[in-house]
Coordinates of C-alpha atoms in Angstrom, one line a residue:
Chain G
M1 CA -1.6 14.1 -41.5
S2 CA -2.6 11.0 -39.5
A3 CA -4.6 11.3 -36.3
A4 CA -1.5 10.4 -34.3
T5 CA 0.7 13.1 -35.9
T6 CA -2.1 15.6 -35.5
Q7 CA -2.4 14.8 -31.8
L8 CA 1.4 15.2 -31.3
V9 CA 1.5 18.5 -33.1
L10 CA -1.6 19.8 -31.3
D11 CA -0.2 18.6 -28.0
L12 CA 3.2 20.4 -28.5
V13 CA 1.4 23.6 -29.6
G14 CA -0.8 23.3 -26.5
V15 CA 2.3 22.8 -24.3
F16 CA 3.9 26.0 -25.9
V17 CA 0.9 28.3 -25.5
F18 CA 0.1 27.0 -22.0
A19 CA 3.8 27.6 -21.1
L20 CA 3.6 31.1 -22.4
S21 CA 0.4 31.6 -20.4
G22 CA 2.0 30.3 -17.2
G23 CA 5.3 32.1 -17.8
L24 CA 3.5 35.4 -18.4
A25 CA 1.4 35.0 -15.2
A26 CA 4.7 34.2 -13.3
V27 CA 6.4 37.3 -14.7
R28 CA 3.4 39.4 -13.8
A29 CA 3.7 38.0 -10.2
R30 CA 7.3 39.2 -10.3
L31 CA 8.9 35.8 -9.9
D32 CA 12.6 35.4 -10.9
L33 CA 13.8 33.5 -14.0
F34 CA 13.7 30.0 -12.5
G35 CA 10.4 30.5 -10.8
V36 CA 9.1 31.5 -14.2
V37 CA 10.5 28.3 -15.8
V38 CA 9.0 26.2 -13.0
V39 CA 5.5 27.8 -13.3
A40 CA 5.6 27.7 -17.1
S41 CA 6.6 24.0 -17.0
V42 CA 4.0 23.0 -14.5
T43 CA 1.3 24.9 -16.3
A44 CA 2.3 23.4 -19.7
L45 CA 2.8 19.8 -18.5
G46 CA 0.6 19.5 -15.4
G47 CA -2.6 18.8 -17.3
G48 CA -1.0 16.1 -19.4
I49 CA 0.8 14.4 -16.5
V50 CA -2.5 14.3 -14.6
R51 CA -4.2 12.8 -17.7
D52 CA -1.5 10.1 -18.1
T53 CA -1.7 9.3 -14.4
L54 CA -5.5 8.9 -14.6
L55 CA -5.2 6.8 -17.7
A56 CA -2.6 4.6 -16.1
Q57 CA 0.0 5.5 -18.7
N58 CA 2.8 6.5 -16.5
P59 CA 5.7 7.4 -16.8
P60 CA 3.9 10.4 -18.4
Y61 CA 4.3 10.8 -22.1
S62 CA 5.9 14.2 -21.6
L63 CA 8.7 12.8 -19.4
R64 CA 9.6 10.2 -22.0
H65 CA 9.9 12.6 -24.9
W66 CA 12.4 15.4 -24.5
P67 CA 10.7 18.0 -26.7
Y68 CA 8.0 18.3 -24.1
L69 CA 10.7 19.3 -21.6
V70 CA 12.4 21.8 -23.9
V71 CA 9.3 23.6 -25.2
P72 CA 8.4 25.2 -21.8
V73 CA 12.0 26.4 -21.4
V74 CA 11.9 28.0 -24.8
A75 CA 8.5 29.6 -24.0
S76 CA 10.0 31.0 -20.8
V77 CA 12.9 32.6 -22.7
V78 CA 10.4 34.1 -25.2
V79 CA 8.4 35.5 -22.3
F80 CA 11.6 37.0 -20.9
R81 CA 12.4 38.6 -24.3
F82 CA 9.1 40.4 -24.2
H83 CA 9.3 41.1 -20.4
P84 CA 8.9 44.9 -20.5
Q85 CA 6.0 44.8 -23.0
V86 CA 4.3 42.1 -21.0
A87 CA 3.3 44.3 -18.0
R88 CA -0.2 45.0 -19.4
A89 CA -0.6 41.6 -21.1
R90 CA -3.4 40.2 -19.1
A91 CA -5.5 40.0 -22.3
L92 CA -2.7 38.0 -24.0
V93 CA -2.4 35.6 -21.0
L94 CA -6.1 34.9 -21.2
L95 CA -6.0 34.5 -24.9
L96 CA -3.2 31.9 -24.8
D97 CA -4.9 30.2 -21.9
A98 CA -8.0 29.8 -24.1
A99 CA -5.9 28.3 -26.9
G100 CA -4.3 25.8 -24.6
L101 CA -7.7 25.0 -23.1
G102 CA -9.0 24.0 -26.5
L103 CA -5.9 22.0 -27.6
F104 CA -5.5 20.1 -24.3
T105 CA -9.2 19.2 -23.9
V106 CA -9.4 17.8 -27.5
T107 CA -6.2 15.7 -27.3
A108 CA -7.0 14.4 -23.8
T109 CA -10.6 13.4 -24.7
Q110 CA -9.3 11.7 -27.8
K111 CA -6.7 9.8 -25.9
S112 CA -9.2 8.7 -23.2
L113 CA -11.6 7.4 -25.9
A114 CA -8.7 5.5 -27.5
V115 CA -8.1 3.5 -24.4
G116 CA -11.7 2.5 -24.1
L117 CA -13.2 4.9 -21.6
G118 CA -16.8 5.9 -22.0
W119 CA -18.0 9.3 -23.1
A120 CA -18.6 10.5 -19.5
G121 CA -15.2 9.5 -18.2
A122 CA -13.4 10.7 -21.4
S123 CA -15.2 14.1 -21.1
M124 CA -14.2 14.3 -17.4
I125 CA -10.5 13.6 -18.2
G126 CA -10.7 16.1 -21.2
V127 CA -12.0 18.8 -18.9
I128 CA -9.5 18.0 -16.1
T129 CA -6.6 18.0 -18.5
G130 CA -7.8 21.2 -20.2
I131 CA -8.2 23.2 -16.9
G132 CA -5.6 21.3 -14.8
G133 CA -2.5 23.2 -15.8
G134 CA -4.2 26.6 -15.3
V135 CA -5.6 25.5 -11.9
I136 CA -2.2 24.4 -10.7
R137 CA -0.7 27.7 -12.0
D138 CA -3.2 29.8 -10.1
V139 CA -2.8 27.8 -6.9
L140 CA 1.0 28.1 -7.0
L141 CA 0.6 31.9 -7.5
R142 CA -2.0 32.0 -4.7
Q143 CA -4.8 33.2 -6.9
I144 CA -8.4 31.8 -7.0
P145 CA -8.3 29.7 -10.2
V146 CA -9.6 31.4 -13.2
V147 CA -11.8 28.4 -13.9
L148 CA -13.8 29.1 -10.7
Q149 CA -14.4 32.7 -11.5
R150 CA -15.3 32.6 -15.2
E151 CA -18.3 30.3 -15.7
I152 CA -17.8 29.7 -19.4
Y153 CA -14.3 28.3 -18.8
A154 CA -15.2 24.7 -17.8
V155 CA -18.3 24.8 -20.0
A156 CA -16.1 25.5 -23.1
A157 CA -14.0 22.5 -22.2
L158 CA -17.1 20.4 -21.7
V159 CA -18.5 21.4 -25.1
G160 CA -15.1 20.5 -26.7
A161 CA -15.0 17.1 -25.0
G162 CA -18.6 16.5 -26.1
L163 CA -17.8 17.3 -29.7
V164 CA -14.8 14.9 -29.7
C165 CA -17.1 12.2 -28.3
L166 CA -19.6 13.0 -31.0
G167 CA -16.9 12.7 -33.7
H168 CA -15.8 9.4 -32.2
A169 CA -19.4 8.1 -32.3
L170 CA -19.7 9.2 -36.0
G171 CA -16.3 7.8 -36.9
Q172 CA -15.1 11.2 -37.9
L173 CA -12.3 11.7 -35.4
H174 CA -9.7 12.9 -37.9
A175 CA -7.5 16.0 -38.1
P176 CA -10.2 18.5 -39.4
W177 CA -12.7 17.5 -36.8
L178 CA -10.1 17.8 -34.0
I179 CA -8.8 21.1 -35.1
A180 CA -12.3 22.5 -35.6
T181 CA -13.3 21.4 -32.1
A182 CA -10.2 23.1 -30.6
V183 CA -11.1 26.3 -32.5
V184 CA -14.7 26.1 -31.2
V185 CA -13.5 25.8 -27.6
F186 CA -11.1 28.7 -28.2
G187 CA -14.0 30.7 -29.7
I188 CA -16.4 30.1 -26.9
R189 CA -13.8 31.0 -24.3
V190 CA -12.8 34.2 -26.1
V191 CA -16.4 35.4 -26.7
A192 CA -17.1 34.7 -23.0
L193 CA -14.0 36.7 -22.0
R194 CA -15.1 39.7 -24.2
R195 CA -18.6 39.7 -22.6
H196 CA -17.2 39.6 -19.1
W197 CA -14.8 42.5 -20.0
S198 CA -17.8 44.7 -20.7
A199 CA -19.6 43.7 -17.6
P200 CA -16.8 43.5 -14.9
T201 CA -19.0 44.5 -12.0
A202 CA -21.6 41.7 -12.4
R203 CA -20.0 39.7 -9.6
N204 CA -19.7 42.7 -7.2
L205 CA -23.4 43.5 -7.7
E206 CA -24.3 39.9 -7.0
D207 CA -22.2 40.1 -3.8
Q208 CA -24.1 43.1 -2.6
A209 CA -27.4 41.5 -3.4
G210 CA -26.4 38.4 -1.5
T211 CA -25.1 40.2 1.6
Chain J
M1 CA 27.0 -0.5 1.6
S2 CA 25.2 -1.5 -1.6
A3 CA 23.5 1.1 -3.8
A4 CA 20.1 -0.3 -2.7
T5 CA 20.9 0.0 1.0
T6 CA 22.4 3.5 0.5
Q7 CA 19.3 4.6 -1.3
L8 CA 17.1 3.3 1.6
V9 CA 19.1 5.0 4.3
L10 CA 19.4 8.3 2.3
D11 CA 15.6 8.1 1.6
L12 CA 14.7 7.7 5.3
V13 CA 17.1 10.4 6.4
G14 CA 15.5 12.6 3.7
V15 CA 12.1 11.7 5.1
F16 CA 13.2 12.7 8.6
V17 CA 14.7 16.1 7.7
F18 CA 11.8 17.0 5.4
A19 CA 9.4 16.1 8.1
L20 CA 11.3 18.3 10.6
S21 CA 11.2 21.1 8.0
G22 CA 7.4 20.6 7.4
G23 CA 6.7 20.3 11.1
L24 CA 8.7 23.4 12.0
A25 CA 6.9 25.4 9.3
A26 CA 3.6 24.1 10.7
V27 CA 4.5 25.1 14.3
R28 CA 5.5 28.5 13.1
A29 CA 2.1 28.8 11.4
R30 CA 0.7 28.0 14.9
L31 CA -1.1 24.7 13.9
D32 CA -2.1 22.3 16.6
L33 CA -0.3 18.9 17.2
F34 CA -2.2 16.9 14.5
G35 CA -2.0 19.6 12.0
V36 CA 1.7 19.5 12.5
V37 CA 1.8 15.7 12.0
V38 CA -0.2 16.0 8.8
V39 CA 2.0 18.8 7.3
A40 CA 5.2 17.0 8.4
S41 CA 4.0 13.7 6.8
V42 CA 2.8 15.4 3.6
T43 CA 6.1 17.3 3.3
A44 CA 8.2 14.2 4.0
L45 CA 6.3 11.7 1.9
G46 CA 4.6 13.9 -0.8
G47 CA 7.6 14.0 -3.1
G48 CA 8.2 10.3 -3.0
I49 CA 4.5 9.5 -3.5
V50 CA 4.5 11.8 -6.6
R51 CA 7.7 10.1 -7.8
D52 CA 6.2 6.5 -7.4
T53 CA 3.0 7.6 -9.1
L54 CA 4.9 9.1 -12.1
L55 CA 7.1 5.9 -12.3
A56 CA 4.0 3.7 -12.2
Q57 CA 5.2 2.0 -9.0
N58 CA 2.1 2.4 -6.9
P59 CA 1.1 1.6 -4.2
P60 CA 3.9 4.1 -3.2
Y61 CA 7.0 2.5 -1.6
S62 CA 6.4 4.6 1.6
L63 CA 2.9 3.2 2.1
R64 CA 4.2 -0.4 1.8
H65 CA 7.0 0.1 4.4
W66 CA 5.9 1.2 7.9
P67 CA 9.2 3.0 8.8
Y68 CA 8.2 5.7 6.3
L69 CA 5.0 6.3 8.2
V70 CA 6.6 6.3 11.7
V71 CA 9.5 8.6 10.9
P72 CA 7.3 11.7 10.3
V73 CA 5.5 11.1 13.5
V74 CA 8.8 10.9 15.4
A75 CA 10.0 14.1 13.7
S76 CA 6.8 15.8 14.7
V77 CA 7.3 14.8 18.4
V78 CA 10.9 16.1 18.1
V79 CA 9.7 19.4 16.8
F80 CA 7.2 19.7 19.7
R81 CA 10.0 19.0 22.2
F82 CA 11.9 22.0 20.8
H83 CA 8.7 24.0 20.3
P84 CA 9.6 27.1 22.5
Q85 CA 13.1 27.4 21.0
V86 CA 11.8 27.0 17.5
A87 CA 10.1 30.4 17.3
R88 CA 13.1 32.0 15.5
A89 CA 14.1 28.9 13.7
R90 CA 13.5 30.0 10.1
A91 CA 17.2 29.5 9.4
L92 CA 17.0 25.9 10.7
V93 CA 13.9 25.1 8.6
L94 CA 15.6 26.3 5.5
L95 CA 18.8 24.3 6.3
L96 CA 16.8 21.1 6.8
D97 CA 14.9 21.8 3.7
A98 CA 18.2 22.1 1.8
A99 CA 19.3 18.7 3.1
G100 CA 16.0 17.1 2.1
L101 CA 16.3 18.7 -1.3
G102 CA 19.6 17.0 -1.9
L103 CA 18.7 13.6 -0.6
F104 CA 15.3 13.4 -2.4
T105 CA 16.6 14.6 -5.7
V106 CA 19.5 12.1 -5.7
T107 CA 17.4 9.1 -4.8
A108 CA 14.5 9.9 -7.2
T109 CA 16.8 10.5 -10.1
Q110 CA 18.6 7.2 -9.4
K111 CA 15.3 5.4 -9.2
S112 CA 14.1 6.9 -12.5
L113 CA 17.3 5.9 -14.3
A114 CA 16.9 2.4 -12.8
V115 CA 13.5 1.9 -14.5
G116 CA 14.9 3.0 -17.9
L117 CA 13.9 6.6 -18.1
G118 CA 16.2 8.9 -20.2
W119 CA 18.3 11.7 -18.6
A120 CA 15.8 14.4 -19.3
G121 CA 12.8 12.5 -17.8
A122 CA 14.9 11.3 -14.9
S123 CA 16.1 14.8 -14.1
M124 CA 12.6 16.1 -14.3
I125 CA 11.4 13.5 -11.8
G126 CA 14.4 14.2 -9.6
V127 CA 13.6 17.9 -9.5
I128 CA 9.8 17.3 -9.0
T129 CA 10.5 14.8 -6.1
G130 CA 13.1 17.2 -4.5
I131 CA 10.9 20.2 -4.6
G132 CA 7.5 18.5 -4.4
G133 CA 7.1 18.0 -0.7
G134 CA 8.1 21.6 0.0
V135 CA 5.7 23.0 -2.6
I136 CA 2.8 21.0 -1.1
R137 CA 3.8 22.2 2.4
D138 CA 3.8 25.8 1.3
V139 CA 0.5 25.5 -0.6
L140 CA -1.2 24.0 2.4
L141 CA 0.1 26.8 4.6
R142 CA -1.0 29.4 2.0
Q143 CA 2.5 30.7 1.3
I144 CA 4.0 31.2 -2.1
P145 CA 6.3 28.2 -2.5
V146 CA 9.9 28.8 -1.6
V147 CA 11.0 27.3 -4.8
L148 CA 9.3 30.1 -6.8
Q149 CA 11.0 32.8 -4.7
R150 CA 14.6 31.6 -4.4
E151 CA 16.0 31.0 -7.9
I152 CA 18.8 28.7 -6.8
Y153 CA 16.4 26.2 -5.3
A154 CA 15.3 24.4 -8.4
V155 CA 18.7 24.9 -10.0
A156 CA 20.4 23.1 -7.1
A157 CA 18.1 20.2 -7.7
L158 CA 18.8 20.3 -11.4
V159 CA 22.5 20.2 -10.8
G160 CA 22.1 17.2 -8.5
A161 CA 20.0 15.4 -11.0
G162 CA 22.5 16.1 -13.7
L163 CA 25.4 14.7 -11.6
V164 CA 23.4 11.5 -10.9
C165 CA 22.9 11.1 -14.7
L166 CA 26.6 11.7 -15.2
G167 CA 27.5 9.1 -12.6
H168 CA 25.1 6.7 -14.3
A169 CA 26.7 7.3 -17.7
L170 CA 30.1 6.8 -16.2
G171 CA 29.0 3.6 -14.4
Q172 CA 29.9 5.2 -11.0
L173 CA 26.5 5.3 -9.4
H174 CA 27.6 3.9 -6.1
A175 CA 27.3 5.2 -2.5
P176 CA 30.2 7.8 -2.6
W177 CA 29.0 9.4 -5.8
L178 CA 25.4 9.6 -4.5
I179 CA 26.3 11.0 -1.1
A180 CA 28.7 13.5 -2.7
T181 CA 26.0 14.7 -5.0
A182 CA 23.5 15.2 -2.2
V183 CA 26.2 17.2 -0.4
V184 CA 26.8 19.3 -3.5
V185 CA 23.1 20.1 -3.8
F186 CA 22.9 21.0 -0.1
G187 CA 26.0 23.2 -0.5
I188 CA 24.7 25.1 -3.5
R189 CA 21.4 25.7 -1.7
V190 CA 23.0 26.9 1.5
V191 CA 25.4 29.2 -0.3
A192 CA 22.5 30.6 -2.2
L193 CA 20.6 31.1 1.1
R194 CA 23.5 32.9 2.7
R195 CA 23.9 35.2 -0.3
H196 CA 20.2 36.0 -0.2
W197 CA 20.3 36.7 3.5
S198 CA 22.9 39.4 3.0
A199 CA 20.8 41.0 0.3
P200 CA 17.3 40.5 1.4
T201 CA 16.0 43.6 -0.3
A202 CA 17.1 42.6 -3.8
R203 CA 13.6 41.5 -4.7
N204 CA 12.0 44.6 -3.3
L205 CA 14.4 46.8 -5.3
E206 CA 13.6 44.8 -8.4
D207 CA 9.9 45.3 -7.7
Q208 CA 10.3 49.1 -7.5
A209 CA 12.4 49.2 -10.7
G210 CA 9.7 47.2 -12.5
T211 CA 6.8 49.3 -11.3
Chain D
M1 CA -26.3 -6.6 1.4
S2 CA -22.9 -8.0 0.4
A3 CA -19.7 -6.1 1.3
A4 CA -19.3 -5.0 -2.3
T5 CA -22.8 -3.6 -2.6
T6 CA -22.5 -1.9 0.8
Q7 CA -19.2 -0.3 -0.3
L8 CA -20.9 1.0 -3.5
V9 CA -23.8 2.5 -1.7
L10 CA -21.6 4.0 1.1
D11 CA -19.3 5.4 -1.6
L12 CA -22.1 7.1 -3.6
V13 CA -23.6 8.5 -0.4
G14 CA -20.2 9.8 0.5
V15 CA -19.9 11.4 -3.0
F16 CA -23.2 13.1 -2.5
V17 CA -22.6 14.6 0.9
F18 CA -19.1 15.6 0.1
A19 CA -20.4 17.3 -3.1
L20 CA -23.0 19.1 -1.0
S21 CA -20.2 20.2 1.4
G22 CA -18.0 21.4 -1.5
G23 CA -20.9 23.0 -3.3
L24 CA -22.0 24.9 -0.1
A25 CA -18.5 26.1 0.5
A26 CA -18.3 27.3 -3.1
V27 CA -21.7 29.1 -2.8
R28 CA -20.5 30.8 0.4
A29 CA -17.4 31.9 -1.5
R30 CA -19.8 33.5 -4.0
L31 CA -18.7 31.4 -7.0
D32 CA -21.0 31.1 -10.0
L33 CA -22.9 28.0 -11.0
F34 CA -20.2 26.2 -12.9
G35 CA -17.5 27.1 -10.3
V36 CA -19.8 25.5 -7.8
V37 CA -20.2 22.3 -9.9
V38 CA -16.4 22.2 -10.3
V39 CA -15.7 22.6 -6.6
A40 CA -18.4 20.1 -5.7
S41 CA -17.1 17.5 -8.1
V42 CA -13.5 17.9 -7.0
T43 CA -14.4 17.7 -3.4
A44 CA -16.6 14.6 -4.0
L45 CA -14.4 12.7 -6.3
G46 CA -10.9 14.0 -5.4
G47 CA -10.3 11.7 -2.5
G48 CA -11.4 8.6 -4.4
I49 CA -9.3 9.5 -7.5
V50 CA -6.2 10.0 -5.3
R51 CA -7.0 6.6 -3.6
D52 CA -7.3 4.8 -6.9
T53 CA -4.1 6.4 -8.1
L54 CA -2.2 5.3 -5.0
L55 CA -3.6 1.8 -5.3
A56 CA -2.6 1.6 -9.0
Q57 CA -6.3 1.1 -10.0
N58 CA -6.5 3.8 -12.7
P59 CA -8.5 4.9 -14.6
P60 CA -10.3 5.8 -11.4
Y61 CA -13.4 3.9 -10.5
S62 CA -15.5 7.1 -10.5
L63 CA -14.5 7.9 -14.1
R64 CA -15.5 4.5 -15.3
H65 CA -19.0 4.6 -13.7
W66 CA -21.2 7.5 -14.8
P67 CA -23.3 7.7 -11.5
Y68 CA -20.2 9.1 -9.9
L69 CA -20.1 11.9 -12.4
V70 CA -23.9 12.7 -12.2
V71 CA -24.2 12.7 -8.4
P72 CA -22.0 15.9 -7.9
V73 CA -24.1 17.7 -10.5
V74 CA -27.3 16.8 -8.8
A75 CA -25.8 17.9 -5.5
S76 CA -24.8 21.2 -7.0
V77 CA -28.4 21.7 -8.2
V78 CA -29.7 20.9 -4.7
V79 CA -27.3 23.4 -3.2
F80 CA -28.6 26.0 -5.7
R81 CA -32.2 25.3 -4.8
F82 CA -31.4 26.1 -1.1
H83 CA -29.1 29.0 -2.1
P84 CA -30.8 31.8 -0.1
Q85 CA -31.2 29.7 3.0
V86 CA -27.5 28.5 2.9
A87 CA -26.0 31.9 3.8
R88 CA -25.6 30.9 7.5
A89 CA -25.1 27.2 6.8
R90 CA -21.5 26.8 8.1
A91 CA -22.8 24.3 10.6
L92 CA -24.4 22.2 7.9
V93 CA -21.3 22.3 5.7
L94 CA -19.2 21.0 8.6
L95 CA -21.8 18.3 9.4
L96 CA -21.9 17.0 5.9
D97 CA -18.2 17.1 5.8
A98 CA -18.1 14.9 8.9
A99 CA -20.4 12.4 7.2
G100 CA -18.3 12.3 4.1
L101 CA -15.1 11.9 6.2
G102 CA -16.5 8.8 7.9
L103 CA -17.8 7.2 4.7
F104 CA -14.8 7.8 2.6
T105 CA -12.3 6.7 5.2
V106 CA -14.1 3.4 5.7
T107 CA -14.5 2.5 2.1
A108 CA -10.9 3.5 1.2
T109 CA -9.3 1.6 4.1
Q110 CA -11.4 -1.5 3.2
K111 CA -10.4 -1.2 -0.5
S112 CA -6.7 -0.9 0.5
L113 CA -6.8 -4.0 2.7
A114 CA -8.6 -5.8 -0.1
V115 CA -5.6 -5.3 -2.4
G116 CA -3.2 -6.7 0.2
L117 CA -1.8 -3.5 1.8
G118 CA -0.7 -3.7 5.4
W119 CA -2.6 -1.9 8.2
A120 CA -0.2 1.1 8.2
G121 CA -0.5 1.7 4.5
A122 CA -4.2 1.0 4.4
S123 CA -4.8 3.4 7.3
M124 CA -2.7 6.1 5.6
I125 CA -4.7 5.7 2.3
G126 CA -8.0 5.7 4.4
V127 CA -7.0 9.0 6.0
I128 CA -5.7 10.6 2.7
T129 CA -9.0 9.6 1.0
G130 CA -11.1 10.9 3.8
I131 CA -9.5 14.3 4.1
G132 CA -8.2 14.6 0.5
G133 CA -11.4 16.0 -1.0
G134 CA -11.8 18.6 1.7
V135 CA -8.2 19.7 1.5
I136 CA -8.4 20.2 -2.3
R137 CA -11.7 22.1 -1.8
D138 CA -10.1 24.5 0.8
V139 CA -6.9 25.0 -1.3
L140 CA -9.0 25.9 -4.3
L141 CA -11.0 28.4 -2.3
R142 CA -7.8 29.7 -0.8
Q143 CA -8.6 28.7 2.8
I144 CA -6.3 27.0 5.2
P145 CA -7.6 23.4 5.1
V146 CA -10.0 22.6 7.9
V147 CA -8.0 19.4 8.7
L148 CA -5.0 21.6 9.7
Q149 CA -7.1 23.7 12.0
R150 CA -9.3 21.2 13.8
E151 CA -7.1 18.6 15.5
I152 CA -9.8 16.0 15.8
Y153 CA -10.4 15.8 12.1
A154 CA -7.5 13.6 11.0
V155 CA -7.7 11.7 14.3
A156 CA -11.3 10.8 13.7
A157 CA -10.3 9.4 10.3
L158 CA -7.4 7.6 11.9
V159 CA -9.7 5.9 14.4
G160 CA -12.0 4.9 11.6
A161 CA -9.2 3.4 9.6
G162 CA -8.0 1.5 12.7
L163 CA -11.4 0.1 13.3
V164 CA -11.7 -1.2 9.7
C165 CA -8.2 -2.8 10.1
L166 CA -9.4 -4.4 13.4
G167 CA -12.6 -5.7 11.7
H168 CA -10.4 -7.1 9.0
A169 CA -8.1 -8.8 11.5
L170 CA -11.2 -10.3 13.2
G171 CA -12.8 -11.4 9.9
Q172 CA -15.8 -9.1 10.7
L173 CA -15.6 -6.7 7.8
H174 CA -19.3 -6.9 6.8
A175 CA -21.9 -4.2 6.3
P176 CA -22.8 -3.6 10.0
W177 CA -19.1 -3.2 11.1
L178 CA -18.5 -0.8 8.2
I179 CA -21.6 1.3 8.8
A180 CA -20.9 1.4 12.6
T181 CA -17.4 2.6 11.9
A182 CA -18.5 5.3 9.6
V183 CA -21.0 6.4 12.3
V184 CA -18.2 6.4 15.0
V185 CA -16.0 8.7 12.8
F186 CA -19.0 11.0 12.2
G187 CA -19.7 11.1 15.9
I188 CA -16.1 11.8 17.0
R189 CA -15.9 14.6 14.4
V190 CA -19.3 16.1 15.5
V191 CA -18.5 16.0 19.2
A192 CA -15.1 17.7 18.4
L193 CA -16.9 20.4 16.4
R194 CA -19.3 21.1 19.3
R195 CA -16.5 21.3 21.8
H196 CA -14.6 23.7 19.6
W197 CA -17.7 25.9 19.1
S198 CA -18.0 26.4 22.9
A199 CA -14.3 27.3 23.1
P200 CA -13.6 29.3 20.0
T201 CA -10.8 31.5 21.5
A202 CA -8.6 28.6 22.6
R203 CA -6.3 29.0 19.7
N204 CA -6.1 32.7 20.1
L205 CA -5.0 32.3 23.7
E206 CA -2.4 29.8 22.7
D207 CA -1.2 32.3 20.1
Q208 CA -0.8 35.0 22.7
A209 CA 1.0 32.7 25.0
G210 CA 3.4 31.7 22.2
T211 CA 4.2 35.2 21.1

């Protein structure tokens, strides 16, 4: 698979899992069907649209290729199929969110390097794209963005962006490197989540110490 | 009237009614004069600025033509004239919002088609432009966006975008078609609002059933 | 110092103080280290990124020059050094915010005029850039944006933008004029803050009168 094909596939998979993540969050917030579709679409496409805007590549890639617009609708329908089972699916939402984070960070960093941006700017755009959809989702649902509450979230994206830059410098930016990097970001995020689950009161203690 | 002139007039009318909608919401949130002007301007111009950004037509049209910047200020002054009577004007805010939705969706979809975007992308930008200003307004005022709570909101915009695409395909994209489409969107939204008004507890019941 | 050098220095100083402002707000909201870095970076760079997007100058200047990405991290570390002393630093946050408002409004208005925008559009972009970072910061931290609650905030930015336009019309847009304008914006904002501090119940009284 060429780098271009790999990027397209990773990007569409990222759109799908982020749409699931956004759709599940919207269902949990008890929005109706079309509210769910809107939140799922914004979560899935928001990061990439911000990326294309920052890279001066508008109209955004997703708006010029219809699969990007169909995938979030399909994901919303899938979420609705599993609606009753989803009530306690906070773990699943976070897991899908982690997968999307890895995929979007990798593809956005790669795309930024491809248009000649330096490692600092490319990493920044990688992180913004990776966390952007989730931040918009949380703001729309009036929740403090997950990225601000879980310290390893942005760090995982930053590590991923750095690995893509490293692969670029080494001339190794092919499919295996990209997929491995996405898996690393996913892994860091999941491990961080598990650790936080076993220590959920850390932040409250800190609050008391600070008051 | 040519299509271009029609678009300009519809656009300025849309700016005015959306500014009224934003200004009234800001007054109801008890913001001071300049907070009202800011919210009115953002609500009125936000959708179009996002549209021009996505279509790579920046600097935004509204920032290059001063009437777009004066109209929201005038609307804010109008809102302040009617300030005492406005206290119970939730119905009026929603009505103006529906008018702005129709006008903005129509002009944005037309503009997207004019630059060569396909029907899917043009519809997406039409919907984003139509609902964008209202979403920004609600986020700034810390309310869950109306579009997420009223299912017929985005659907009305989607129908309007589809009708503009249909008119484009039929070669009928002149003033009557555009105005009729805006009226259709407005009508769908108003009918949806009326139905919701007579069944305001529907969502609460759903919540209880789901819990 | 040439106008270009002056703009760069003012811009980086603005980034630093806005990052301090965002970082302090994030610390006060009890976010962890990386949440603080994210909020500080968004607050510091958000206005400029919006400005470059609206002026069709993407990729944003800050993403193509690494000092812009390092400064917010340094500011976050500084904030963490003073963490314990910062608990009651609401006054300091507002003061730094005022300085950033002046610096960003001035440089953005100048940049907009330099690309040929009229006074109305240039002023609008100046105000958006000046208040943009702070608005994003407040939305992320789920607070009603300061700009909507303090009427002199946007007005101070508007006066600054107007003075830059005036200097441009008079052919006096050199370092002294720019710095003086930034100081004027800062002064207006600080005086407004002091007056509000001595009359904190004004808005509550208004609320009662309106109910």
